[in-house]
Each structure stands twice: as structure tokens, then as C-alpha cells.
PDB file of C-alpha atoms in Angstrom:
ATOM      1  CA  MET A  29      -9.262  -5.655  17.789  1.00 41.00           C
ATOM      2  CA  ARG A  30     -13.035  -5.917  17.736  1.00 38.00           C
ATOM      3  CA  HIS A  31     -15.103  -4.621  20.641  1.00 39.00           C
ATOM      4  CA  ALA A  32     -17.234  -7.034  22.597  1.00 39.00           C
ATOM      5  CA  GLU A  33     -20.657  -7.882  21.181  1.00 39.00           C
ATOM      6  CA  GLY A  34     -23.455  -5.683  22.402  1.00 41.00           C
ATOM      7  CA  ARG A  35     -21.327  -2.660  23.209  1.00 40.00           C
ATOM      8  CA  THR A  36     -23.199  -0.159  21.072  1.00 41.00           C
ATOM      9  CA  GLY A  37     -24.823   3.261  21.251  1.00 44.00           C
ATOM     10  CA  LEU A  38     -23.913   5.779  23.935  1.00 40.00           C
ATOM     11  CA  GLY A  39     -22.059   3.240  26.085  1.00 47.00           C
ATOM     12  CA  ALA A  40     -19.717   2.270  23.277  1.00 42.00           C
ATOM     13  CA  CYS A  41     -19.229   5.908  22.343  1.00 42.00           C
ATOM     14  CA  LEU A  42     -18.261   6.860  25.896  1.00 41.00           C
ATOM     15  CA  GLY A  43     -15.878   3.917  26.087  1.00 46.00           C
ATOM     16  CA  ARG A  44     -14.114   5.006  22.931  1.00 43.00           C
ATOM     17  CA  VAL A  45     -13.830   8.601  24.107  1.00 39.00           C
ATOM     18  CA  MET A  46     -12.372   7.468  27.445  1.00 42.00           C
ATOM     19  CA  ALA A  47      -9.798   5.341  25.609  1.00 42.00           C
ATOM     20  CA  LEU A  48      -8.758   8.339  23.558  1.00 42.00           C
ATOM     21  CA  VAL A  49      -8.486  10.542  26.652  1.00 41.00           C
ATOM     22  CA  LEU A  50      -6.239   7.983  28.356  1.00 41.00           C
ATOM     23  CA  VAL A  51      -3.855   8.128  25.410  1.00 40.00           C
ATOM     24  CA  LEU A  52      -3.941  11.885  24.874  1.00 42.00           C
ATOM     25  CA  ALA A  53      -4.373  13.778  28.108  1.00 42.00           C
ATOM     26  CA  GLY A  54      -6.468  16.835  27.548  1.00 40.00           C
ATOM     27  CA  GLY A  55      -7.713  15.617  24.149  1.00 38.00           C
ATOM     28  CA  THR A  56     -11.334  16.117  23.150  1.00 35.00           C
ATOM     29  CA  ALA A  57     -13.604  14.086  20.918  1.00 34.00           C
ATOM     30  CA  LEU A  58     -17.145  14.283  19.642  1.00 30.00           C
ATOM     31  CA  CYS A  59     -19.006  11.241  18.501  1.00 34.00           C
ATOM     32  CA  ALA A  60     -22.206   9.634  17.518  1.00 35.00           C
ATOM     33  CA  PRO A  61     -22.544   5.859  17.685  1.00 37.00           C
ATOM     34  CA  ASN A  62     -19.624   4.285  15.764  1.00 42.00           C
ATOM     35  CA  THR A  63     -18.118   7.748  14.969  1.00 44.00           C
ATOM     36  CA  VAL A  64     -15.321   9.581  16.801  1.00 48.00           C
ATOM     37  CA  ARG A  65     -13.928  12.953  15.798  1.00 54.00           C
ATOM     38  CA  ALA A  66     -10.267  13.370  16.750  1.00 57.00           C
ATOM     39  CA  GLU A  67      -8.468  16.685  16.806  1.00 72.00           C
ATOM     40  CA  VAL A  68      -4.976  17.329  15.490  1.00 83.00           C
ATOM     41  CA  LYS A  69      -2.553  16.561  18.302  1.00 87.00           C
ATOM     42  CA  THR A  70       1.153  17.237  18.747  1.00 92.00           C
ATOM     43  CA  LEU A  71       2.859  14.391  20.576  1.00 93.00           C
ATOM     44  CA  THR A  72       6.383  14.685  21.981  1.00 95.00           C
ATOM     45  CA  ALA A  73       9.108  12.440  23.332  1.00 96.00           C
ATOM     46  CA  GLU A  74      12.596  13.106  24.610  1.00 96.00           C
ATOM     47  CA  HIS A  75      15.801  11.222  25.277  1.00 97.00           C
ATOM     48  CA  VAL A  76      19.013  11.985  27.142  1.00 97.00           C
ATOM     49  CA  TYR A  77      22.258  10.531  25.838  1.00 96.00           C
ATOM     50  CA  VAL A  78      25.347  10.627  28.060  1.00 94.00           C
ATOM     51  CA  MET A  79      28.477  10.985  25.956  1.00 93.00           C
ATOM     52  CA  GLY A  80      31.416   8.619  26.334  1.00 88.00           C
ATOM     53  CA  ASP A  81      35.101   9.362  25.901  1.00 86.00           C
ATOM     54  CA  ASN A  82      34.973   8.474  22.196  1.00 88.00           C
ATOM     55  CA  ASP A  83      31.828  10.412  21.285  1.00 89.00           C
ATOM     56  CA  THR A  84      31.706  13.645  19.327  1.00 89.00           C
ATOM     57  CA  ARG A  85      28.825  16.085  19.644  1.00 92.00           C
ATOM     58  CA  THR A  86      27.627  15.214  16.145  1.00 92.00           C
ATOM     59  CA  GLU A  87      27.618  11.489  16.906  1.00 90.00           C
ATOM     60  CA  ALA A  88      25.842  12.070  20.219  1.00 92.00           C
ATOM     61  CA  ARG A  89      23.110  14.106  18.521  1.00 94.00           C
ATOM     62  CA  ARG A  90      22.653  11.420  15.889  1.00 92.00           C
ATOM     63  CA  ILE A  91      22.211   8.634  18.450  1.00 93.00           C
ATOM     64  CA  CYS A  92      20.035  10.755  20.725  1.00 95.00           C
ATOM     65  CA  PHE A  93      17.681  11.606  17.868  1.00 95.00           C
ATOM     66  CA  MET A  94      17.364   7.931  16.952  1.00 93.00           C
ATOM     67  CA  GLN A  95      16.404   6.996  20.508  1.00 95.00           C
ATOM     68  CA  ALA A  96      13.964   9.888  20.889  1.00 96.00           C
ATOM     69  CA  LYS A  97      12.300   9.024  17.593  1.00 94.00           C
ATOM     70  CA  ARG A  98      11.836   5.410  18.680  1.00 93.00           C
ATOM     71  CA  LYS A  99      10.070   6.594  21.816  1.00 95.00           C
ATOM     72  CA  LEU A 100       7.854   8.859  19.752  1.00 94.00           C
ATOM     73  CA  VAL A 101       6.908   6.002  17.419  1.00 91.00           C
ATOM     74  CA  GLU A 102       5.630   4.113  20.463  1.00 91.00           C
ATOM     75  CA  GLN A 103       3.559   7.081  21.641  1.00 91.00           C
ATOM     76  CA  VAL A 104       2.041   7.801  18.252  1.00 90.00           C
ATOM     77  CA  GLY A 105       1.545   4.075  17.717  1.00 88.00           C
ATOM     78  CA  THR A 106      -0.490   3.865  20.937  1.00 88.00           C
ATOM     79  CA  TYR A 107      -2.754   6.649  19.701  1.00 85.00           C
ATOM     80  CA  VAL A 108      -3.124   5.074  16.262  1.00 83.00           C
ATOM     81  CA  GLU A 109      -3.876   1.715  17.884  1.00 82.00           C
ATOM     82  CA  VAL A 110      -6.817   3.308  19.712  1.00 80.00           C
ATOM     83  CA  LEU A 111      -8.083   4.656  16.375  1.00 75.00           C
ATOM     84  CA  THR A 112      -7.926   1.180  14.826  1.00 74.00           C
ATOM     85  CA  GLU A 113      -9.867  -0.307  17.738  1.00 72.00           C
ATOM     86  CA  MET A 114     -12.559   2.353  17.475  1.00 63.00           C
ATOM     87  CA  SER A 115     -12.783   1.990  13.691  1.00 64.00           C
ATOM     88  CA  ASP A 116     -12.536  -1.818  13.648  1.00 67.00           C
ATOM     89  CA  PHE A 117      -9.868  -1.982  10.920  1.00 69.00           C
ATOM     90  CA  ARG A 118      -8.587  -5.389  12.094  1.00 74.00           C
ATOM     91  CA  LEU A 119      -4.924  -4.373  12.170  1.00 78.00           C
ATOM     92  CA  THR A 120      -2.382  -6.072  14.420  1.00 81.00           C
ATOM     93  CA  ARG A 121      -0.207  -4.131  16.853  1.00 82.00           C
ATOM     94  CA  ASP A 122       2.870  -4.733  14.679  1.00 83.00           C
ATOM     95  CA  GLU A 123       1.035  -3.459  11.604  1.00 84.00           C
ATOM     96  CA  VAL A 124       0.025  -0.319  13.498  1.00 83.00           C
ATOM     97  CA  ARG A 125       3.602   0.337  14.649  1.00 83.00           C
ATOM     98  CA  SER A 126       5.075  -0.169  11.184  1.00 86.00           C
ATOM     99  CA  PHE A 127       2.373   2.052   9.640  1.00 83.00           C
ATOM    100  CA  THR A 128       3.128   4.751  12.224  1.00 83.00           C
ATOM    101  CA  ALA A 129       6.877   4.643  11.649  1.00 84.00           C
ATOM    102  CA  ALA A 130       6.439   4.821   7.875  1.00 81.00           C
ATOM    103  CA  THR A 131       4.003   7.731   7.780  1.00 80.00           C
ATOM    104  CA  MET A 132       4.754  10.127  10.637  1.00 84.00           C
ATOM    105  CA  GLN A 133       6.960  13.203  10.224  1.00 85.00           C
ATOM    106  CA  VAL A 134       9.365  13.867  13.107  1.00 91.00           C
ATOM    107  CA  GLU A 135      10.818  17.277  13.947  1.00 93.00           C
ATOM    108  CA  VAL A 136      13.355  18.311  16.589  1.00 94.00           C
ATOM    109  CA  ASP A 137      11.651  20.560  19.134  1.00 93.00           C
ATOM    110  CA  GLU A 138      14.506  21.170  21.580  1.00 95.00           C
ATOM    111  CA  GLU A 139      18.175  20.237  21.849  1.00 96.00           C
ATOM    112  CA  THR A 140      20.425  20.954  24.827  1.00 96.00           C
ATOM    113  CA  PHE A 141      23.952  19.952  25.815  1.00 96.00           C
ATOM    114  CA  PHE A 142      24.664  19.906  29.552  1.00 95.00           C
ATOM    115  CA  MET A 143      26.761  18.260  32.278  1.00 94.00           C
ATOM    116  CA  LYS A 144      25.402  15.071  33.871  1.00 92.00           C
ATOM    117  CA  ASP A 145      27.427  13.310  36.558  1.00 88.00           C
ATOM    118  CA  LYS A 146      30.671  14.877  35.331  1.00 88.00           C
ATOM    119  CA  SER A 147      30.012  13.863  31.738  1.00 91.00           C
ATOM    120  CA  PHE A 148      28.635  15.781  28.792  1.00 94.00           C
ATOM    121  CA  ALA A 149      25.126  14.807  27.758  1.00 96.00           C
ATOM    122  CA  VAL A 150      22.587  15.857  25.155  1.00 97.00           C
ATOM    123  CA  ARG A 151      18.852  16.082  25.697  1.00 97.00           C
ATOM    124  CA  MET A 152      16.693  16.036  22.589  1.00 97.00           C
ATOM    125  CA  LYS A 153      12.932  16.544  22.407  1.00 97.00           C
ATOM    126  CA  VAL A 154      11.121  15.577  19.212  1.00 96.00           C
ATOM    127  CA  ARG A 155       7.527  16.065  18.091  1.00 95.00           C
ATOM    128  CA  ALA A 156       5.044  14.818  15.525  1.00 93.00           C
ATOM    129  CA  ARG A 157       1.652  16.225  14.542  1.00 90.00           C
ATOM    130  CA  VAL A 158      -1.101  13.645  14.253  1.00 87.00           C
ATOM    131  CA  ASP A 159      -4.392  14.410  12.531  1.00 84.00           C
ATOM    132  CA  GLY A 160      -6.666  11.733  13.942  1.00 78.00           C
ATOM    133  CA  ASP A 161      -9.320  11.950  11.240  1.00 78.00           C
ATOM    134  CA  ALA A 162      -6.809  11.956   8.376  1.00 76.00           C
ATOM    135  CA  MET A 163      -4.947   9.090  10.028  1.00 79.00           C
ATOM    136  CA  ARG A 164      -8.175   7.102  10.304  1.00 78.00           C
ATOM    137  CA  GLU A 165      -8.810   7.514   6.590  1.00 74.00           C
ATOM    138  CA  ARG A 166      -5.279   6.400   5.730  1.00 76.00           C
ATOM    139  CA  LEU A 167      -5.628   3.410   8.038  1.00 77.00           C
ATOM    140  CA  GLN A 168      -8.885   2.453   6.358  1.00 74.00           C
ATOM    141  CA  THR A 169      -7.158   2.475   2.982  1.00 71.00           C
ATOM    142  CA  ALA A 170      -4.153   0.554   4.357  1.00 73.00           C
ATOM    143  CA  ALA A 171      -6.437  -2.076   5.892  1.00 73.00           C
ATOM    144  CA  ARG A 172      -7.826  -2.787   2.415  1.00 69.00           C
ATOM    145  CA  GLN A 173      -4.410  -2.789   0.732  1.00 68.00           C
ATOM    146  CA  ARG A 174      -2.590  -5.444   2.734  1.00 73.00           C
ATOM    147  CA  ASP A 175       0.383  -5.468   0.369  1.00 74.00           C
ATOM    148  CA  ASP A 176       1.198  -1.917   1.513  1.00 75.00           C
ATOM    149  CA  LEU A 177       1.168  -3.056   5.135  1.00 80.00           C
ATOM    150  CA  VAL A 178       3.482  -5.953   4.312  1.00 83.00           C
ATOM    151  CA  ARG A 179       5.998  -3.589   2.694  1.00 80.00           C
ATOM    152  CA  MET A 180       5.781  -1.171   5.638  1.00 83.00           C
ATOM    153  CA  ARG A 181       6.346  -4.033   8.080  1.00 86.00           C
ATOM    154  CA  GLU A 182       9.398  -5.259   6.141  1.00 87.00           C
ATOM    155  CA  ARG A 183      10.871  -1.758   6.094  1.00 86.00           C
ATOM    156  CA  TYR A 184      10.103  -1.264   9.797  1.00 87.00           C
ATOM    157  CA  ASP A 185      11.755  -4.575  10.751  1.00 89.00           C
ATOM    158  CA  THR A 186      14.823  -3.769   8.644  1.00 90.00           C
ATOM    159  CA  THR A 187      15.145  -0.309  10.187  1.00 90.00           C
ATOM    160  CA  ARG A 188      14.788  -1.649  13.736  1.00 91.00           C
ATOM    161  CA  ARG A 189      17.441  -4.310  13.161  1.00 94.00           C
ATOM    162  CA  LEU A 190      19.912  -1.767  11.794  1.00 93.00           C
ATOM    163  CA  GLU A 191      19.186   0.657  14.648  1.00 93.00           C
ATOM    164  CA  ASP A 192      19.665  -2.105  17.221  1.00 95.00           C
ATOM    165  CA  LYS A 193      23.020  -2.991  15.661  1.00 95.00           C
ATOM    166  CA  ALA A 194      24.122   0.651  15.573  1.00 94.00           C
ATOM    167  CA  LEU A 195      23.148   1.187  19.217  1.00 93.00           C
ATOM    168  CA  ALA A 196      24.948  -1.972  20.310  1.00 95.00           C
ATOM    169  CA  VAL A 197      28.150  -0.861  18.578  1.00 94.00           C
ATOM    170  CA  GLN A 198      27.723   2.639  20.000  1.00 92.00           C
ATOM    171  CA  GLU A 199      27.505   1.256  23.536  1.00 91.00           C
ATOM    172  CA  ARG A 200      30.780  -0.615  23.021  1.00 93.00           C
ATOM    173  CA  LEU A 201      32.349   2.514  21.535  1.00 92.00           C
ATOM    174  CA  ARG A 202      31.455   4.679  24.531  1.00 86.00           C
ATOM    175  CA  THR A 203      33.802   2.756  26.842  1.00 86.00           C
ATOM    176  CA  ALA A 204      36.283   1.288  24.367  1.00 91.00           C
ATOM    177  CA  PRO A 205      40.022   1.934  24.807  1.00 91.00           C
ATOM    178  CA  PRO A 206      41.503   4.368  22.246  1.00 87.00           C
ATOM    179  CA  GLU A 207      43.055   1.637  20.099  1.00 89.00           C
ATOM    180  CA  GLN A 208      39.625   0.011  19.547  1.00 91.00           C
ATOM    181  CA  ALA A 209      37.681   3.202  18.939  1.00 92.00           C
ATOM    182  CA  ALA A 210      38.540   3.645  15.235  1.00 92.00           C
ATOM    183  CA  PRO A 211      37.308   0.235  13.980  1.00 94.00           C
ATOM    184  CA  LEU A 212      34.176   0.459  16.129  1.00 94.00           C
ATOM    185  CA  ARG A 213      33.397   3.926  14.806  1.00 92.00           C
ATOM    186  CA  GLN A 214      33.885   2.659  11.263  1.00 93.00           C
ATOM    187  CA  GLU A 215      31.516  -0.257  11.916  1.00 95.00           C
ATOM    188  CA  ARG A 216      28.876   2.033  13.415  1.00 92.00           C
ATOM    189  CA  ASP A 217      29.136   4.573  10.593  1.00 92.00           C
ATOM    190  CA  ALA A 218      28.691   1.808   8.016  1.00 94.00           C
ATOM    191  CA  ILE A 219      25.468   0.702   9.730  1.00 94.00           C
ATOM    192  CA  LEU A 220      24.178   4.280   9.948  1.00 90.00           C
ATOM    193  CA  GLY A 221      25.079   4.781   6.304  1.00 91.00           C
ATOM    194  CA  THR A 222      22.959   1.759   5.367  1.00 93.00           C
ATOM    195  CA  LEU A 223      20.118   3.236   7.412  1.00 89.00           C
ATOM    196  CA  GLU A 224      20.346   6.514   5.527  1.00 89.00           C
ATOM    197  CA  GLU A 225      20.428   4.713   2.169  1.00 91.00           C
ATOM    198  CA  THR A 226      17.334   2.733   3.169  1.00 86.00           C
ATOM    199  CA  GLN A 227      15.537   5.956   4.091  1.00 83.00           C
ATOM    200  CA  ALA A 228      16.636   7.638   0.857  1.00 85.00           C
ATOM    201  CA  ARG A 229      15.289   4.736  -1.211  1.00 85.00           C
ATOM    202  CA  TYR A 230      12.002   4.867   0.665  1.00 79.00           C
ATOM    203  CA  ASP A 231      11.751   8.630   0.150  1.00 79.00           C
ATOM    204  CA  ALA A 232      12.382   8.150  -3.569  1.00 83.00           C
ATOM    205  CA  ILE A 233       9.664   5.483  -3.741  1.00 78.00           C
ATOM    206  CA  MET A 234       7.197   7.744  -1.943  1.00 75.00           C
ATOM    207  CA  GLN A 235       8.021  10.664  -4.253  1.00 81.00           C
ATOM    208  CA  ASN A 236       7.585   8.465  -7.317  1.00 84.00           C
ATOM    209  CA  ARG A 237       4.282   7.215  -5.919  1.00 79.00           C
ATOM    210  CA  LYS A 238       3.105  10.791  -5.416  1.00 82.00           C
ATOM    211  CA  THR A 239       4.151  11.714  -8.959  1.00 89.00           C
ATOM    212  CA  GLN A 240       2.288   8.729 -10.388  1.00 88.00           C
ATOM    213  CA  ALA A 241      -0.849   9.642  -8.430  1.00 88.00           C
ATOM    214  CA  ASP A 242      -0.637  13.267  -9.586  1.00 91.00           C
ATOM    215  CA  TYR A 243      -0.305  12.147 -13.204  1.00 91.00           C
ATOM    216  CA  ALA A 244      -3.185   9.698 -12.799  1.00 93.00           C
ATOM    217  CA  GLU A 245      -5.443  12.485 -11.546  1.00 92.00           C
ATOM    218  CA  ARG A 246      -4.425  14.916 -14.272  1.00 92.00           C
ATOM    219  CA  PHE A 247      -4.043  12.797 -17.393  1.00 93.00           C
ATOM    220  CA  VAL A 248      -5.915   9.489 -17.154  1.00 94.00           C
ATOM    221  CA  GLU A 249      -9.165   9.729 -19.103  1.00 92.00           C
ATOM    222  CA  ALA A 250     -12.134   7.494 -19.781  1.00 92.00           C
ATOM    223  CA  ASP A 251     -11.720   4.856 -22.509  1.00 93.00           C
ATOM    224  CA  MET A 252      -7.910   4.796 -22.305  1.00 94.00           C
ATOM    225  CA  THR A 253      -6.483   1.300 -22.831  1.00 95.00           C
ATOM    226  CA  ARG A 254      -4.188  -0.586 -20.488  1.00 94.00           C
ATOM    227  CA  SER A 255      -1.197   0.038 -22.749  1.00 94.00           C
ATOM    228  CA  GLU A 256      -1.934   3.771 -22.852  1.00 94.00           C
ATOM    229  CA  VAL A 257      -2.123   3.982 -19.050  1.00 95.00           C
ATOM    230  CA  ARG A 258       1.039   1.900 -18.683  1.00 93.00           C
ATOM    231  CA  SER A 259       2.969   4.121 -21.100  1.00 92.00           C
ATOM    232  CA  LEU A 260       1.815   7.204 -19.166  1.00 92.00           C
ATOM    233  CA  LEU A 261       2.260   6.013 -15.562  1.00 92.00           C
ATOM    234  CA  GLY A 262       4.446   2.931 -15.753  1.00 90.00           C
ATOM    235  CA  GLU A 263       3.720  -0.421 -14.129  1.00 90.00           C
ATOM    236  CA  PRO A 264       1.065  -0.352 -11.387  1.00 91.00           C
ATOM    237  CA  ARG A 265       2.099  -1.145  -7.832  1.00 84.00           C
ATOM    238  CA  THR A 266      -0.574  -3.817  -7.607  1.00 85.00           C
ATOM    239  CA  ILE A 267      -3.515  -5.114  -9.644  1.00 89.00           C
ATOM    240  CA  ARG A 268      -6.852  -6.195  -8.166  1.00 87.00           C
ATOM    241  CA  ARG A 269      -9.656  -8.250  -9.691  1.00 86.00           C
ATOM    242  CA  ASN A 270     -12.901  -9.665  -8.308  1.00 82.00           C
ATOM    243  CA  GLY A 271     -12.369 -13.398  -7.999  1.00 71.00           C
ATOM    244  CA  ASP A 272     -12.362 -15.041 -11.391  1.00 59.00           C
ATOM    245  CA  SER A 273     -14.138 -12.124 -13.058  1.00 60.00           C
ATOM    246  CA  ALA A 274     -12.140 -10.329 -15.736  1.00 62.00           C
ATOM    247  CA  THR A 275     -14.764  -7.590 -16.259  1.00 85.00           C
ATOM    248  CA  PHE A 276     -13.223  -5.092 -13.814  1.00 91.00           C
ATOM    249  CA  GLU A 277      -9.514  -4.615 -13.171  1.00 92.00           C
ATOM    250  CA  CYS A 278      -8.037  -2.073 -10.729  1.00 93.00           C
ATOM    251  CA  TRP A 279      -4.503  -0.701 -11.033  1.00 94.00           C
ATOM    252  CA  ASN A 280      -2.977   1.110  -8.074  1.00 90.00           C
ATOM    253  CA  TYR A 281      -0.785   4.206  -8.388  1.00 89.00           C
ATOM    254  CA  GLY A 282      -0.313   5.409  -4.837  1.00 82.00           C
ATOM    255  CA  ARG A 283      -3.423   7.209  -3.632  1.00 83.00           C
ATOM    256  CA  VAL A 284      -5.233   6.622  -6.946  1.00 90.00           C
ATOM    257  CA  TRP A 285      -6.836   3.462  -8.323  1.00 92.00           C
ATOM    258  CA  VAL A 286      -7.423   3.368 -12.079  1.00 95.00           C
ATOM    259  CA  VAL A 287     -10.368   1.076 -12.824  1.00 94.00           C
ATOM    260  CA  PHE A 288     -10.776  -0.732 -16.171  1.00 94.00           C
ATOM    261  CA  ARG A 289     -13.826  -2.527 -17.488  1.00 91.00           C
ATOM    262  CA  ASP A 290     -13.299  -4.858 -20.404  1.00 90.00           C
ATOM    263  CA  GLY A 291      -9.867  -3.302 -20.939  1.00 91.00           C
ATOM    264  CA  LEU A 292     -10.900   0.372 -20.960  1.00 94.00           C
ATOM    265  CA  VAL A 293     -10.690   2.966 -18.165  1.00 95.00           C
ATOM    266  CA  VAL A 294     -14.092   3.738 -16.644  1.00 93.00           C
ATOM    267  CA  CYS A 295     -13.227   5.592 -13.414  1.00 93.00           C
ATOM    268  CA  ARG A 296     -10.579   6.635 -10.902  1.00 93.00           C
ATOM    269  CA  ARG A 297     -10.964   5.998  -7.179  1.00 90.00           C
ATOM    270  CA  GLU A 298      -9.113   6.977  -4.027  1.00 85.00           C
ATOM    271  CA  SER A 299      -9.984   3.702  -2.274  1.00 81.00           C
ATOM    272  CA  LEU A 300     -11.734   0.404  -2.952  1.00 81.00           C
ATOM    273  CA  SER A 301     -14.850  -0.801  -1.145  1.00 81.00           C
ATOM    274  CA  TYR A 302     -16.586  -4.167  -1.222  1.00 81.00           C
ATOM    275  CA  SER A 303     -19.700  -4.531  -3.378  1.00 83.00           C
ATOM    276  CA  GLN A 304     -21.909  -7.592  -3.062  1.00 83.00           C
ATOM    277  CA  ARG A 305     -23.221  -6.933  -6.549  1.00 83.00           C
ATOM    278  CA  HIS A 306     -19.746  -7.190  -8.060  1.00 82.00           C
ATOM    279  CA  GLY A 307     -18.435  -9.823  -5.654  1.00 83.00           C
ATOM    280  CA  GLY A 308     -15.381  -7.782  -4.717  1.00 86.00           C
ATOM    281  CA  ASP A 309     -13.966  -4.302  -4.202  1.00 86.00           C
ATOM    282  CA  CYS A 310     -12.874  -3.568  -7.784  1.00 89.00           C
ATOM    283  CA  HIS A 311     -15.702  -1.616  -9.446  1.00 90.00           C
ATOM    284  CA  CYS A 312     -17.011   1.917 -10.039  1.00 89.00           C
ATOM    285  CA  SER A 313     -20.410   1.704  -8.379  1.00 82.00           C
ATOM    286  CA  GLY A 314     -21.552   4.542  -6.124  1.00 68.00           C
ATOM    287  CA  PHE A 315     -18.826   7.018  -6.969  1.00 53.00           C
ATOM    288  CA  VAL A 316     -20.533   9.481  -9.316  1.00 46.00           C
ATOM    289  CA  GLY A 317     -19.930  12.904  -7.775  1.00 41.00           C
ATOM    290  CA  THR A 318     -18.382  11.480  -4.619  1.00 38.00           C
ATOM    291  CA  GLY A 319     -14.819  10.725  -5.590  1.00 42.00           C
ATOM    292  CA  GLY A 320     -15.099   9.109  -9.012  1.00 44.00           C
ATOM    293  CA  VAL A 321     -13.833  11.628 -11.563  1.00 49.00           C
ATOM    294  CA  PHE A 322     -15.677  10.110 -14.469  1.00 52.00           C
ATOM    295  CA  MET A 323     -18.162   7.317 -15.021  1.00 43.00           C
ATOM    296  CA  GLN A 324     -19.901   5.678 -17.913  1.00 37.00           C
TER     297      GLN A 324
END
């Protein structure tokens, strides 16, 4: 997703602003070369679901919300994709979509039942607030932590497959004769139940990750050993080292990295950044007073 060579300065800045305006009509942005400020935007999408003979209002709302949310993921994903191009995070389109689906919060804005061609239908409008600057920071962190992106992609693919199966069964249910409706409804409900369990597990993981990060910020202190940190926070989600060097070791607990040197904690960091001096991104250099809570 890199821009063409030579596109720098005011010309590049204007190009990036125009890209953002195309995605978000009426949006504004301020920039200097290589910097774009993005305001908080509320994006919306809507879907109309026409009920069949075997649909209840509750089932219709459930399916309509699923379809509207999928449309919204595409809209927000387009916006996020522009941010990745402007920030040069080297993320693929699929990684952007899976990141979007995993992180955005969707709310129902409007819901209306009405008659459409002699059938009942439901129209649902959903919205999501997107803070462009905060999203850019999260993308920057995600681009460095590829294992997070892999897990998001796996979850996204699983969710899409289950939704596709549920929608296919729902389409058969809409026109099925009465004697076939019960087994089809049971099949669809089982798929939707699996979807809800998947979401519940993900929510539990995210809550645990937040708890670990909160504990890391409050209780991890300089000179703690690996065993002391492990007993306090549990196993890290991932461990990073610089090549073959065993001097520095970084343990991830959600939004917090706990950095060890020679087996003892020396700092906490919100993100990792490459250092030529250390030959990798696991270190504590440059963070005194700017994010590192303590240093040697």
C-alpha cells in the first residue's frame, strides 16, 4: 500500500486529503507532509429484510442486524484502508477488514417495521463512531504485532463462514413449506448460537486482556523477575526478542509490553519500535518521560 516514489510534500498531502474526502463526504483534515489529522466520524449503514411466511419479528431483526453490520464493516473498512495507505502500515485489505470487524462498536440507530409489496419488512440502520487518529495509533501497533492480526483474521473468517451459513439457511426457511420449517429453524438457531458463543469467548478474551494490562500498569515494578511477573499477570500473549540476543525480552499483556533485561523488569511500553542500536524492537531506549513508566 505504499505511495509512488517522489510523491512528497504538499502534493502528497493534498492527495491524501482528497482520498479521505472521497471516503467520508464532508470530512475535514489538516496535515503537514506525511501527517493527516482525522476527525471523529459517525458512519452508518442500513439494510431492509423482507419477512417470509416462517419468520418471526425477532428472527427478522436478528438477520437484518447481521446484514446491516456487514455493510457497515465494509464502510468503516474503506475508511481504515485509506488511513493505512496514508500511514504506510503495509497492511493487506483482508487484514484491514478483519481489524475493523474486531475493533469497531456497532449500535442500532433506527429500526422500523413496515409493509413492502404486501409483505412485512424491517429496516434497520446501524452506526459506528470512528476516531481516525486513535484508529491510526491502533493500526500502527497492530502492524508491529502480526500475531494479533493473524488471530483477528482467523476470527473474522470464522464469523463470516458462520454468517454465510446462517443466511443461506434463512433464505431456505423464508419459502419453505410448513413441514420443513421446524428443522430449518433448528439448524439456523444452532449456527447463530455458535456465533454468539464465538463472540462471548472473544469478549472474555478482550476483558481478560484489559485486566492484564491494567494490572501491568498498576503493579509491575522495576527489578521484578520473570516468575514474579508471571505469578501476577499469568502467561504473556507473546514474547519478543531481538534476534539471537537474550539481553532484552518483551512480554505482551494487551496494550502493555513488559520489558526485561537480563531477567529483570526495566520498563513498560505501550508499543515496540525498531532500534538499530539494539538490532530489533525489544528495548527501553528513548522512553524516559514519554511512555516508559520507569527506566534504569
